[in-house]
Amino acid sequence: MTVVTEETDDQVRDPVFTGPGTPAGRLMRSYWQPVLQSRDLAAGTAQPLTVMSEQYTLYRGEDGVAVVMAPRCAHRLTVLSVGTVEGDSLRCMFHGWKFGPDGRCVEAPGESERLVSRASVKVYPTREAYGLIFAYLGDGEPPKFPGLDGFSRTYGHDLGKATTLDTETYVRRCNFFTNVENGLDHAHVPFTHRLSSDPSKTKTGFSPDAVHQEPIEVERGENIIRVRERGGKSPYQATFLMPNGLHLIVGIRDGIMEQFAWRVPIDDEQHRSFAIVARYLPDGPAPRAAAVDVADWPPADECAELIIRGEKRLVDFVDHPALVNIEDHVAQVGMGRLADRTHEYLAESDKGVVQLRRMWRRELDAFADGAPVRQTW
Ligand code: FES
Ligand SMILES: [Fe+2]
């Protein structure tokens, strides 16, 4: 695991290093970030959490409120995530000190009132919305919470009118920025996803000449970059939102899919993606086909690792329900967990990626000069 904690000249303008104290890490911590799907944290449970190479404790009180807290107890520093939830508080498993959702010690068996009133652990602002738990892990006051509804009404389709609304998450074992850039890399779609878009291609072979590569247009706003297919016939629209967000609209078989996604670093060599997925289906949800049980298959990241190592091929997973994810995973992790981008050969089709890197650099410079972050939504 690579964790960079001290600045060097190279890292000053590089988004890929987000450990504590790094320039990109400070910028990323200045925005709300999703940290877990709501359904993955039951009331009365606690778990450890790693975001941007830092440890935290995440628990949900019996009152249903999610709390992001320091990783270690204020007393003798054991991990709080193995403690027990009591009411809205968390009791350490070592000597039983109990901390409330504001981080204050509320009980320390055998200790004085004075000690109890003084002991505390750090807690972080936490919000829950659209099936995701978000935390603000930076210093000072958090910025306004992302207004996804308004953004969707202006640039998308209106989340409030979606036929289905769900969340999705996965871990990908490469730097988060590789996936952020992929959001504006429209040229990869007909190639990387040729199998998932038409499984018959396994039999007929594949000719690059047969692929219709749509020309794209790139539109740049103050804090966003939008990529569309030129000509405006396709509903396809990918909008990068500083610093690690993507708003995506794609045509699907029965209608339109709109997605808000965040690629959140676990550390510098792996990240977790969180997405809010809205589907607009004019004829309503299709009756469920024979259920494809995801549990019957290995997780997408494991399949991708087998393919990268040459032990399996993509066609071996043609029926995998997460084939699209496996395809992206292979392409992105195939670049290396922390890709050496100094050896790339960028081309015309990379103009979205180039704009994205420029925007990040500009924002890093402005942030280093003390400018406040600009909320995109
Ligand atoms: S280390 Fe937590 S109570 Fe002692
Ligand atoms: Fe993709």
Short mmCIF file of C-alpha atoms and ligand atoms in Angstrom, two decimals:
data_model
loop_
_atom_site.label_atom_id
_atom_site.label_comp_id
_atom_site.label_asym_id
_atom_site.label_seq_id
_atom_site.Cartn_x
_atom_site.Cartn_y
_atom_site.Cartn_z
CA MET A 1 0.00 0.00 0.00
CA THR A 2 1.38 3.39 -0.93
CA VAL A 3 0.50 6.19 1.41
CA VAL A 4 1.99 9.56 0.71
CA THR A 5 1.82 11.91 3.66
CA GLU A 6 4.39 14.55 2.84
CA GLU A 7 4.36 16.97 -0.02
CA THR A 8 6.95 16.86 -2.74
CA ASP A 9 6.99 19.15 -5.76
CA ASP A 10 5.55 16.42 -7.96
CA GLN A 11 2.61 15.84 -5.70
CA VAL A 12 1.68 19.46 -5.28
CA ARG A 13 -0.29 19.37 -8.49
CA ASP A 14 -1.10 15.69 -8.67
CA PRO A 15 -4.62 14.58 -7.80
CA VAL A 16 -3.72 10.93 -7.22
CA PHE A 17 -2.23 11.21 -3.73
CA THR A 18 -4.93 11.84 -1.15
CA GLY A 19 -3.33 10.70 2.13
CA PRO A 20 -3.45 13.02 5.15
CA GLY A 21 -1.67 16.32 4.54
CA THR A 22 -1.40 15.95 0.75
CA PRO A 23 -2.71 18.84 -1.39
CA ALA A 24 -5.27 16.68 -3.22
CA GLY A 25 -6.23 15.02 0.06
CA ARG A 26 -6.97 18.38 1.65
CA LEU A 27 -9.03 19.44 -1.36
CA MET A 28 -11.01 16.19 -1.43
CA ARG A 29 -11.68 16.43 2.31
CA SER A 30 -13.23 19.85 1.74
CA TYR A 31 -16.25 18.25 0.04
CA TRP A 32 -18.91 15.89 1.38
CA GLN A 33 -17.99 12.33 0.45
CA PRO A 34 -20.13 9.17 0.55
CA VAL A 35 -18.60 6.54 2.84
CA LEU A 36 -21.12 3.65 2.90
CA GLN A 37 -24.48 2.57 1.54
CA SER A 38 -27.15 3.11 4.21
CA ARG A 39 -28.31 -0.49 3.93
CA ASP A 40 -24.82 -1.75 4.83
CA LEU A 41 -24.97 -0.32 8.36
CA ALA A 42 -27.63 -1.86 10.60
CA ALA A 43 -28.87 -0.01 13.68
CA GLY A 44 -26.85 -0.95 16.75
CA THR A 45 -23.70 -1.94 14.84
CA ALA A 46 -20.22 -0.46 14.38
CA GLN A 47 -17.55 -1.06 11.77
CA PRO A 48 -14.12 0.27 10.81
CA LEU A 49 -13.88 2.62 7.85
CA THR A 50 -10.89 3.65 5.73
CA VAL A 51 -11.13 6.75 3.55
CA MET A 52 -8.16 8.43 1.87
CA SER A 53 -5.68 6.32 3.86
CA GLU A 54 -7.19 7.35 7.20
CA GLN A 55 -9.04 5.16 9.66
CA TYR A 56 -12.42 5.98 11.20
CA THR A 57 -15.16 4.32 13.20
CA LEU A 58 -18.64 4.22 11.70
CA TYR A 59 -21.61 3.20 13.83
CA ARG A 60 -25.36 3.48 13.75
CA GLY A 61 -27.05 4.18 17.07
CA GLU A 62 -30.14 2.29 18.10
CA ASP A 63 -31.98 5.52 17.28
CA GLY A 64 -30.93 5.00 13.63
CA VAL A 65 -28.46 7.89 13.43
CA ALA A 66 -25.13 7.17 11.68
CA VAL A 67 -21.98 8.57 13.32
CA VAL A 68 -18.44 8.85 11.92
CA MET A 69 -15.98 8.93 14.80
CA ALA A 70 -12.22 8.75 15.44
CA PRO A 71 -10.78 5.26 14.98
CA ARG A 72 -9.31 4.90 18.46
CA CYS A 73 -10.53 5.33 22.00
CA ALA A 74 -9.44 8.44 23.90
CA HIS A 75 -8.30 6.28 26.84
CA ARG A 76 -5.69 3.73 25.72
CA LEU A 77 -6.32 3.92 22.00
CA THR A 78 -7.88 0.60 21.11
CA VAL A 79 -10.12 0.38 18.04
CA LEU A 80 -13.57 1.73 18.78
CA SER A 81 -15.23 -0.21 15.95
CA VAL A 82 -15.09 -3.41 18.02
CA GLY A 83 -17.03 -1.70 20.82
CA THR A 84 -20.75 -2.06 21.44
CA VAL A 85 -23.50 0.36 20.53
CA GLU A 86 -25.66 1.36 23.47
CA GLY A 87 -28.56 3.66 22.66
CA ASP A 88 -27.07 6.51 20.62
CA SER A 89 -23.56 5.93 22.03
CA LEU A 90 -20.57 3.60 21.52
CA ARG A 91 -18.88 1.80 24.41
CA CYS A 92 -15.20 0.85 24.06
CA MET A 93 -14.51 -2.88 24.47
CA PHE A 94 -11.29 -2.36 26.45
CA HIS A 95 -12.28 -0.60 29.70
CA GLY A 96 -15.83 0.39 28.92
CA TRP A 97 -15.63 4.13 28.35
CA LYS A 98 -18.71 5.29 26.49
CA PHE A 99 -18.86 8.09 23.89
CA GLY A 100 -21.96 9.87 22.63
CA PRO A 101 -22.74 10.87 19.03
CA ASP A 102 -21.11 14.28 19.65
CA GLY A 103 -17.89 12.50 20.68
CA ARG A 104 -18.14 13.43 24.35
CA CYS A 105 -17.40 10.80 26.98
CA VAL A 106 -20.64 10.06 28.84
CA GLU A 107 -19.40 7.28 31.11
CA ALA A 108 -16.04 5.89 32.29
CA PRO A 109 -16.51 3.13 34.87
CA GLY A 110 -14.58 3.78 38.08
CA GLU A 111 -13.40 7.22 36.94
CA SER A 112 -14.26 10.66 38.30
CA GLU A 113 -16.99 12.95 36.95
CA ARG A 114 -14.23 15.41 36.17
CA LEU A 115 -12.45 12.94 33.90
CA VAL A 116 -15.70 12.00 32.16
CA SER A 117 -16.46 15.65 31.46
CA ARG A 118 -13.05 16.18 29.89
CA ALA A 119 -12.58 13.08 27.74
CA SER A 120 -13.77 13.05 24.15
CA VAL A 121 -13.08 11.67 20.68
CA LYS A 122 -13.40 13.51 17.40
CA VAL A 123 -16.60 13.11 15.39
CA TYR A 124 -17.24 14.22 11.82
CA PRO A 125 -20.37 15.83 10.33
CA THR A 126 -22.48 13.05 8.86
CA ARG A 127 -25.59 13.13 6.63
CA GLU A 128 -27.69 10.44 5.09
CA ALA A 129 -29.47 10.92 1.77
CA TYR A 130 -30.61 8.85 -1.23
CA GLY A 131 -29.51 5.62 0.47
CA LEU A 132 -25.93 6.75 1.12
CA ILE A 133 -24.10 7.87 4.27
CA PHE A 134 -22.01 10.99 3.60
CA ALA A 135 -19.31 12.45 5.85
CA TYR A 136 -17.38 15.67 5.91
CA LEU A 137 -13.80 14.74 6.83
CA GLY A 138 -12.16 18.15 6.44
CA ASP A 139 -11.46 20.97 8.85
CA GLY A 140 -13.85 23.75 9.77
CA GLU A 141 -17.46 24.02 8.70
CA PRO A 142 -18.69 21.70 5.92
CA PRO A 143 -19.88 23.25 2.66
CA LYS A 144 -23.54 23.04 1.75
CA PHE A 145 -24.74 19.52 1.15
CA PRO A 146 -24.93 18.53 -2.56
CA GLY A 147 -28.33 19.51 -4.00
CA LEU A 148 -28.81 16.49 -6.21
CA ASP A 149 -32.53 17.04 -6.75
CA GLY A 150 -32.01 20.52 -8.16
CA PHE A 151 -29.06 19.42 -10.27
CA SER A 152 -31.08 16.54 -11.67
CA ARG A 153 -33.99 18.83 -12.55
CA THR A 154 -31.66 21.24 -14.35
CA TYR A 155 -29.28 18.85 -16.11
CA GLY A 156 -30.95 15.46 -15.86
CA HIS A 157 -34.45 14.09 -15.62
CA ASP A 158 -35.74 14.80 -12.07
CA LEU A 159 -34.87 12.21 -9.43
CA GLY A 160 -38.27 12.75 -7.84
CA LYS A 161 -39.94 11.24 -10.91
CA ALA A 162 -37.68 8.20 -11.33
CA THR A 163 -39.39 4.85 -11.85
CA THR A 164 -36.74 3.17 -9.69
CA LEU A 165 -34.10 4.70 -7.42
CA ASP A 166 -31.31 2.59 -5.98
CA THR A 167 -27.68 2.69 -4.88
CA GLU A 168 -24.70 0.70 -6.13
CA THR A 169 -21.19 0.26 -4.78
CA TYR A 170 -18.02 -1.63 -5.64
CA VAL A 171 -14.34 -1.66 -4.76
CA ARG A 172 -11.84 -1.22 -7.58
CA ARG A 173 -8.18 -1.91 -6.91
CA CYS A 174 -6.65 1.13 -8.57
CA ASN A 175 -6.25 4.81 -7.80
CA PHE A 176 -9.57 6.68 -7.71
CA PHE A 177 -8.45 9.18 -10.33
CA THR A 178 -8.20 6.48 -13.01
CA ASN A 179 -11.91 5.91 -12.59
CA VAL A 180 -12.70 9.63 -12.37
CA GLU A 181 -10.98 10.14 -15.73
CA ASN A 182 -12.80 7.17 -17.20
CA GLY A 183 -16.06 9.07 -16.75
CA LEU A 184 -15.04 11.44 -19.55
CA ASP A 185 -13.34 8.81 -21.71
CA HIS A 186 -16.17 8.13 -24.11
CA ALA A 187 -13.84 6.46 -26.63
CA HIS A 188 -13.49 3.40 -24.40
CA VAL A 189 -17.18 2.49 -24.50
CA PRO A 190 -17.50 0.59 -27.83
CA PHE A 191 -14.26 -1.29 -27.20
CA THR A 192 -14.09 -1.99 -23.48
CA HIS A 193 -17.81 -2.77 -23.35
CA ARG A 194 -18.23 -4.56 -26.66
CA LEU A 195 -18.98 -7.86 -24.96
CA SER A 196 -21.57 -6.55 -22.51
CA SER A 197 -23.26 -4.46 -25.21
CA ASP A 198 -23.54 -7.45 -27.56
CA PRO A 199 -22.62 -10.86 -26.14
CA SER A 200 -22.84 -12.36 -29.66
CA LYS A 201 -19.51 -10.65 -30.38
CA THR A 202 -17.90 -13.57 -28.60
CA LYS A 203 -18.83 -15.74 -31.56
CA THR A 204 -18.49 -13.41 -34.51
CA GLY A 205 -15.15 -11.96 -33.54
CA PHE A 206 -14.47 -8.29 -33.38
CA SER A 207 -13.47 -5.82 -36.03
CA PRO A 208 -12.56 -2.31 -34.93
CA ASP A 209 -13.80 -1.06 -38.31
CA ALA A 210 -17.27 -2.22 -37.43
CA VAL A 211 -17.41 -0.02 -34.38
CA HIS A 212 -19.12 3.27 -34.83
CA GLN A 213 -17.13 5.73 -32.76
CA GLU A 214 -19.30 8.76 -32.12
CA PRO A 215 -17.44 12.09 -32.20
CA ILE A 216 -17.80 13.86 -28.90
CA GLU A 217 -18.12 17.46 -27.89
CA VAL A 218 -16.66 18.74 -24.65
CA GLU A 219 -18.22 21.65 -22.83
CA ARG A 220 -16.46 23.21 -19.89
CA GLY A 221 -18.10 25.14 -17.07
CA GLU A 222 -16.55 26.77 -14.03
CA ASN A 223 -16.33 23.58 -12.04
CA ILE A 224 -17.73 20.94 -14.36
CA ILE A 225 -16.84 19.33 -17.70
CA ARG A 226 -19.54 17.78 -19.84
CA VAL A 227 -19.06 15.27 -22.67
CA ARG A 228 -21.82 14.53 -25.20
CA GLU A 229 -22.03 12.78 -28.51
CA ARG A 230 -21.95 15.35 -31.28
CA GLY A 231 -25.22 15.80 -33.11
CA GLY A 232 -27.36 15.54 -30.02
CA LYS A 233 -29.37 12.44 -31.02
CA SER A 234 -28.05 10.23 -28.25
CA PRO A 235 -29.16 10.94 -24.67
CA TYR A 236 -25.59 10.16 -23.59
CA GLN A 237 -24.16 12.84 -21.34
CA ALA A 238 -21.31 12.54 -18.84
CA THR A 239 -20.61 15.45 -16.52
CA PHE A 240 -17.58 15.52 -14.27
CA LEU A 241 -18.16 17.42 -11.05
CA MET A 242 -15.17 18.58 -9.02
CA PRO A 243 -13.51 16.85 -7.34
CA ASN A 244 -14.52 13.20 -7.84
CA GLY A 245 -18.17 13.19 -8.94
CA LEU A 246 -19.84 12.06 -12.13
CA HIS A 247 -23.36 12.74 -13.38
CA LEU A 248 -24.17 10.28 -16.13
CA ILE A 249 -27.13 9.89 -18.44
CA VAL A 250 -27.31 6.93 -20.80
CA GLY A 251 -30.02 5.32 -22.90
CA ILE A 252 -30.95 1.83 -21.70
CA ARG A 253 -33.17 -0.77 -23.30
CA ASP A 254 -36.42 0.36 -21.68
CA GLY A 255 -35.73 4.04 -21.11
CA ILE A 256 -33.10 6.29 -19.55
CA MET A 257 -30.66 5.77 -16.71
CA GLU A 258 -29.38 8.71 -14.67
CA GLN A 259 -26.56 8.24 -12.21
CA PHE A 260 -24.68 10.30 -9.64
CA ALA A 261 -21.38 8.60 -8.80
CA TRP A 262 -18.44 9.34 -6.54
CA ARG A 263 -15.07 7.56 -6.70
CA VAL A 264 -13.78 7.71 -3.13
CA PRO A 265 -10.17 6.73 -2.35
CA ILE A 266 -9.68 3.98 0.23
CA ASP A 267 -5.97 4.59 -0.14
CA ASP A 268 -3.77 5.55 -3.10
CA GLU A 269 -4.11 2.11 -4.73
CA GLN A 270 -7.80 1.30 -4.37
CA HIS A 271 -11.09 3.13 -4.20
CA ARG A 272 -14.76 2.53 -3.58
CA SER A 273 -17.36 3.78 -6.00
CA PHE A 274 -20.79 4.85 -4.76
CA ALA A 275 -23.65 5.62 -7.11
CA ILE A 276 -27.25 6.75 -6.89
CA VAL A 277 -28.97 5.14 -9.84
CA ALA A 278 -32.31 6.44 -11.18
CA ARG A 279 -34.11 4.66 -14.00
CA TYR A 280 -36.87 6.36 -15.99
CA LEU A 281 -38.96 3.68 -17.65
CA PRO A 282 -42.03 4.98 -19.53
CA ASP A 283 -43.70 1.56 -19.40
CA GLY A 284 -42.84 0.98 -15.75
CA PRO A 285 -40.43 -1.58 -14.36
CA ALA A 286 -40.19 -4.74 -16.46
CA PRO A 287 -41.47 -7.89 -14.80
CA ARG A 288 -38.47 -9.52 -13.19
CA ALA A 289 -36.79 -12.01 -15.48
CA ALA A 290 -35.57 -15.23 -13.99
CA ALA A 291 -33.45 -13.92 -11.17
CA VAL A 292 -29.75 -13.83 -11.89
CA ASP A 293 -28.20 -14.44 -8.53
CA VAL A 294 -25.12 -12.27 -8.08
CA ALA A 295 -24.16 -14.51 -5.18
CA ASP A 296 -23.59 -17.38 -7.63
CA TRP A 297 -20.64 -15.50 -9.12
CA PRO A 298 -17.30 -14.33 -7.69
CA PRO A 299 -17.18 -10.55 -7.07
CA ALA A 300 -16.34 -8.42 -10.12
CA ASP A 301 -12.92 -7.40 -8.79
CA GLU A 302 -11.87 -11.03 -8.31
CA CYS A 303 -12.98 -11.96 -11.85
CA ALA A 304 -11.04 -9.01 -13.23
CA GLU A 305 -7.88 -9.99 -11.35
CA LEU A 306 -8.09 -13.50 -12.86
CA ILE A 307 -8.42 -11.99 -16.34
CA ILE A 308 -5.52 -9.60 -15.85
CA ARG A 309 -3.35 -12.50 -14.65
CA GLY A 310 -4.30 -14.46 -17.78
CA GLU A 311 -6.05 -17.26 -15.89
CA LYS A 312 -9.48 -16.41 -17.32
CA ARG A 313 -10.86 -14.46 -20.25
CA LEU A 314 -13.64 -11.90 -20.41
CA VAL A 315 -15.85 -14.35 -22.32
CA ASP A 316 -15.72 -16.69 -19.32
CA PHE A 317 -17.85 -14.12 -17.51
CA VAL A 318 -20.24 -13.26 -20.33
CA ASP A 319 -23.21 -14.21 -18.11
CA HIS A 320 -21.88 -12.43 -15.03
CA PRO A 321 -24.45 -9.83 -13.89
CA ALA A 322 -21.61 -7.35 -13.30
CA LEU A 323 -19.91 -7.84 -16.69
CA VAL A 324 -19.79 -4.08 -17.38
CA ASN A 325 -18.00 -3.53 -14.10
CA ILE A 326 -15.56 -6.37 -14.86
CA GLU A 327 -14.77 -4.83 -18.25
CA ASP A 328 -14.04 -1.43 -16.71
CA HIS A 329 -12.11 -3.05 -13.90
CA VAL A 330 -9.85 -4.96 -16.30
CA ALA A 331 -9.13 -1.85 -18.38
CA GLN A 332 -8.47 0.42 -15.41
CA VAL A 333 -6.62 -1.92 -13.05
CA GLY A 334 -4.77 -3.12 -16.16
CA MET A 335 -3.15 0.36 -16.19
CA GLY A 336 -1.61 -0.44 -12.80
CA ARG A 337 -2.90 0.32 -9.34
CA LEU A 338 -1.19 3.68 -9.50
CA ALA A 339 -0.70 4.21 -13.22
CA ASP A 340 2.49 5.89 -14.38
CA ARG A 341 0.83 8.58 -16.48
CA THR A 342 4.12 10.15 -17.52
CA HIS A 343 4.36 7.47 -20.24
CA GLU A 344 0.93 8.01 -21.78
CA TYR A 345 0.43 9.15 -25.35
CA LEU A 346 -2.67 11.33 -25.20
CA ALA A 347 -4.69 11.79 -28.37
CA GLU A 348 -7.65 13.70 -29.79
CA SER A 349 -10.16 11.37 -28.13
CA ASP A 350 -8.64 12.19 -24.73
CA LYS A 351 -9.72 15.82 -24.74
CA GLY A 352 -12.18 15.26 -21.90
CA VAL A 353 -9.42 13.71 -19.81
CA VAL A 354 -7.02 16.52 -20.66
CA GLN A 355 -9.57 19.17 -19.63
CA LEU A 356 -10.22 17.29 -16.42
CA ARG A 357 -6.55 17.23 -15.46
CA ARG A 358 -6.26 20.96 -16.22
CA MET A 359 -9.26 21.75 -14.06
CA TRP A 360 -7.90 19.74 -11.16
CA ARG A 361 -4.53 21.46 -11.41
CA ARG A 362 -6.16 24.87 -11.48
CA GLU A 363 -8.32 24.03 -8.48
CA LEU A 364 -5.32 22.66 -6.55
CA ASP A 365 -3.39 25.86 -7.20
CA ALA A 366 -6.32 28.04 -6.18
CA PHE A 367 -6.90 25.97 -3.05
CA ALA A 368 -3.21 26.18 -2.12
CA ASP A 369 -3.54 29.98 -2.44
CA GLY A 370 -6.38 29.92 0.08
CA ALA A 371 -9.39 30.07 -2.25
CA PRO A 372 -12.49 28.31 -0.85
CA VAL A 373 -13.71 25.21 -2.67
CA ARG A 374 -16.55 25.79 -5.08
CA GLN A 375 -19.48 23.49 -4.61
CA THR A 376 -20.63 22.14 -7.95
CA TRP A 377 -24.18 21.18 -7.06
S1 FES B 1 -9.02 1.96 25.70
FE1 FES B 1 -11.11 2.42 25.52
S2 FES B 1 -11.80 2.34 27.53
FE2 FES B 1 -9.71 1.96 27.73
FE FE B 2 -16.78 1.86 -18.90
#
